[in-house]
Amino acid sequence: MRVKKKDIFFQTLEDMADTIVHSADYFAQQVAEFKDVEAFAKKMKEYESKCDEYTHRIIVELNKTFITPIERDDIMHLITALDDVIDGLEASTSRFFMYHLTEPDEYIARFAEILRNSAYEIQKAIHLLSQKKLLAIREYTIRLNDLENQGDELLRICIKELFMKVTDPIVLIKKKEIYERLETTTDACEKVANMLESIIMRNS
């Protein structure tokens, strides 16, 4: 018995979500130690490039497909939102390398865990979208919203701590930008949740 081939759009969205999980796992592992930041940055760039390929695949398929499984705009907005997540992870890593960050940082590690958890929630939600189990996705969008709130709170804590304890203005500028970029990446995860909520609303 032949297994039905998965729709190219859903398959690509799943591939993108799976890659985000791999990259977020790797990111969290690396920031716990900061052993080889150059290799870390190179690997994250590979993940980011892979996701660019998925985005390009979606665009090519949209240009040649008349009927899509969900609205064309929804597919494009969702893949763009997913791409913003991997871009945020990669941009943060590139700054670790550029700013010569070589020691573990408690707050970066905590952001990494929030982002790792968010990646898994995104992955579960995207796989449910492929199965067209739309209402079941809500459980994961709620969790993504909660994780984004955790990111907001963590940013407030670490910026306050930064200005209390760090006297070197260059170190302060570097750390502040990294913390803010990581928090912006949690926002990108919430943007994926919001996009999924829109799809649920229009298709339920």
XYZ file of C-alpha atoms in Angstrom:
204
model
C 0.000 0.000 0.000
C 1.461 3.345 -1.085
C 1.816 6.060 1.524
C 0.335 9.358 0.387
C 3.028 11.961 -0.201
C 2.814 14.951 2.134
C 1.932 18.324 0.641
C 5.134 20.222 -0.277
C 4.072 23.302 1.698
C 3.351 21.406 4.922
C 6.474 19.278 4.462
C 8.650 22.372 4.074
C 7.084 24.064 7.100
C 7.780 20.903 9.115
C 11.380 20.809 7.840
C 11.795 24.446 8.873
C 10.363 23.830 12.354
C 12.554 20.739 12.816
C 15.657 22.745 11.852
C 14.729 25.466 14.336
C 14.552 22.808 17.074
C 17.972 21.436 16.121
C 19.461 24.934 16.098
C 17.849 25.939 19.422
C 19.084 22.714 21.049
C 22.591 23.343 19.749
C 22.434 27.016 20.809
C 21.441 26.092 24.376
C 24.191 23.470 24.625
C 26.879 25.856 23.369
C 26.024 28.877 25.538
C 26.342 26.700 28.622
C 30.087 26.404 27.947
C 31.301 28.835 25.229
C 34.132 26.457 24.318
C 34.631 27.322 20.630
C 32.610 30.388 19.664
C 33.949 30.494 16.105
C 32.781 26.930 15.406
C 29.499 27.725 17.206
C 28.875 30.744 14.947
C 29.755 28.749 11.823
C 27.319 25.952 12.699
C 24.500 28.395 13.468
C 25.105 30.059 10.088
C 24.643 26.648 8.462
C 21.277 26.239 10.202
C 20.248 29.736 9.129
C 21.267 29.057 5.494
C 19.277 25.824 5.520
C 16.172 27.738 6.596
C 16.783 30.291 3.832
C 16.632 27.362 1.394
C 13.273 26.297 2.836
C 11.951 29.833 2.472
C 13.123 29.922 -1.147
C 11.451 26.544 -1.780
C 8.139 27.898 -0.469
C 8.375 30.977 -2.714
C 9.137 28.830 -5.789
C 6.217 26.497 -5.027
C 3.810 29.383 -4.419
C 4.723 30.829 -7.810
C 3.859 27.606 -9.632
C 0.955 26.236 -7.562
C -2.613 27.329 -8.213
C -4.332 25.655 -5.256
C -2.620 25.681 -1.843
C -3.681 23.796 1.332
C -4.186 27.066 3.244
C -4.216 30.697 2.084
C -1.119 31.688 0.112
C -0.537 34.738 2.298
C -0.764 32.582 5.431
C 1.916 30.230 4.106
C 4.193 33.139 3.207
C 3.684 34.971 6.505
C 4.229 31.779 8.493
C 7.489 30.820 6.744
C 8.696 34.416 7.177
C 7.876 34.314 10.898
C 9.738 31.017 11.260
C 12.705 32.481 9.398
C 12.781 35.399 11.852
C 13.299 32.914 14.713
C 16.363 31.266 13.163
C 17.676 34.672 12.082
C 17.484 35.853 15.706
C 19.400 32.843 16.991
C 22.076 33.195 14.322
C 22.420 36.971 14.787
C 22.897 36.505 18.531
C 25.586 33.888 17.944
C 27.434 36.075 15.457
C 27.631 38.764 18.138
C 29.151 36.338 20.626
C 31.925 35.848 18.075
C 32.293 39.503 17.056
C 32.302 40.726 20.659
C 34.751 38.022 21.819
C 32.303 36.602 24.351
C 34.052 33.517 25.728
C 32.585 32.945 29.192
C 29.212 31.507 30.184
C 26.570 34.045 31.154
C 23.646 33.100 33.407
C 21.134 35.283 31.585
C 22.121 34.173 28.085
C 21.732 30.566 29.271
C 18.269 31.343 30.639
C 17.234 33.015 27.373
C 18.565 29.947 25.541
C 16.273 27.673 27.570
C 13.257 29.873 26.849
C 14.120 29.771 23.140
C 14.708 26.012 23.192
C 11.306 25.459 24.819
C 9.705 27.841 22.316
C 11.261 25.931 19.411
C 9.707 22.680 20.627
C 6.280 24.315 20.986
C 6.591 25.688 17.446
C 7.563 22.264 16.120
C 4.555 20.569 17.749
C 2.192 23.244 16.440
C 3.527 23.079 12.867
C 3.215 19.287 12.779
C -0.407 19.614 13.945
C -0.990 22.173 11.169
C 0.216 19.582 8.643
C -2.335 17.149 10.070
C -4.979 19.914 9.913
C -5.660 19.523 13.646
C -6.163 23.246 13.959
C -7.899 23.561 17.309
C -5.245 21.389 18.988
C -2.634 23.995 17.993
C -4.048 26.466 20.545
C -2.410 24.603 23.416
C 0.998 25.408 21.933
C 0.276 29.009 20.962
C -0.750 29.684 24.573
C 2.544 28.223 25.774
C 4.470 30.323 23.263
C 2.775 33.462 24.581
C 3.728 32.473 28.123
C 7.353 31.844 27.110
C 7.491 35.273 25.456
C 6.269 36.815 28.724
C 9.098 34.978 30.495
C 11.509 36.542 27.998
C 10.145 40.023 28.753
C 10.573 39.496 32.486
C 14.070 38.073 32.074
C 15.105 41.116 30.018
C 13.942 43.454 32.788
C 15.909 41.477 35.373
C 19.146 41.185 33.420
C 19.210 44.827 32.259
C 18.675 46.001 35.830
C 21.465 43.698 37.021
C 23.725 44.841 34.193
C 23.480 48.518 35.139
C 23.961 47.678 38.810
C 27.091 45.546 38.447
C 28.938 46.369 35.224
C 31.087 49.502 35.209
C 32.929 49.021 31.905
C 30.771 50.879 29.329
C 31.952 48.706 26.407
C 31.010 45.482 28.203
C 27.690 47.042 29.173
C 26.885 48.004 25.562
C 27.790 44.535 24.265
C 25.787 42.632 26.873
C 22.777 44.936 26.608
C 22.578 44.460 22.847
C 22.854 40.678 23.174
C 20.155 40.477 25.862
C 17.826 42.672 23.798
C 18.450 40.641 20.660
C 17.646 37.414 22.498
C 14.431 38.925 23.857
C 13.513 40.046 20.331
C 13.921 36.426 19.239
C 11.355 35.371 21.862
C 9.084 38.006 20.273
C 9.661 36.286 16.918
C 8.487 32.995 18.461
C 5.330 34.720 19.672
C 4.840 36.110 16.160
C 4.727 32.494 14.910
C 2.040 31.786 17.542
C 0.029 34.819 16.421
C 0.268 33.736 12.791
C -0.957 30.260 13.716
C -3.868 31.784 15.647
C -4.859 33.721 12.514
C -4.774 30.523 10.457
C -6.931 28.733 13.062
C -9.461 31.571 13.034
C -9.766 31.610 9.240
C -9.907 27.844 8.737
C -11.863 26.432 11.716
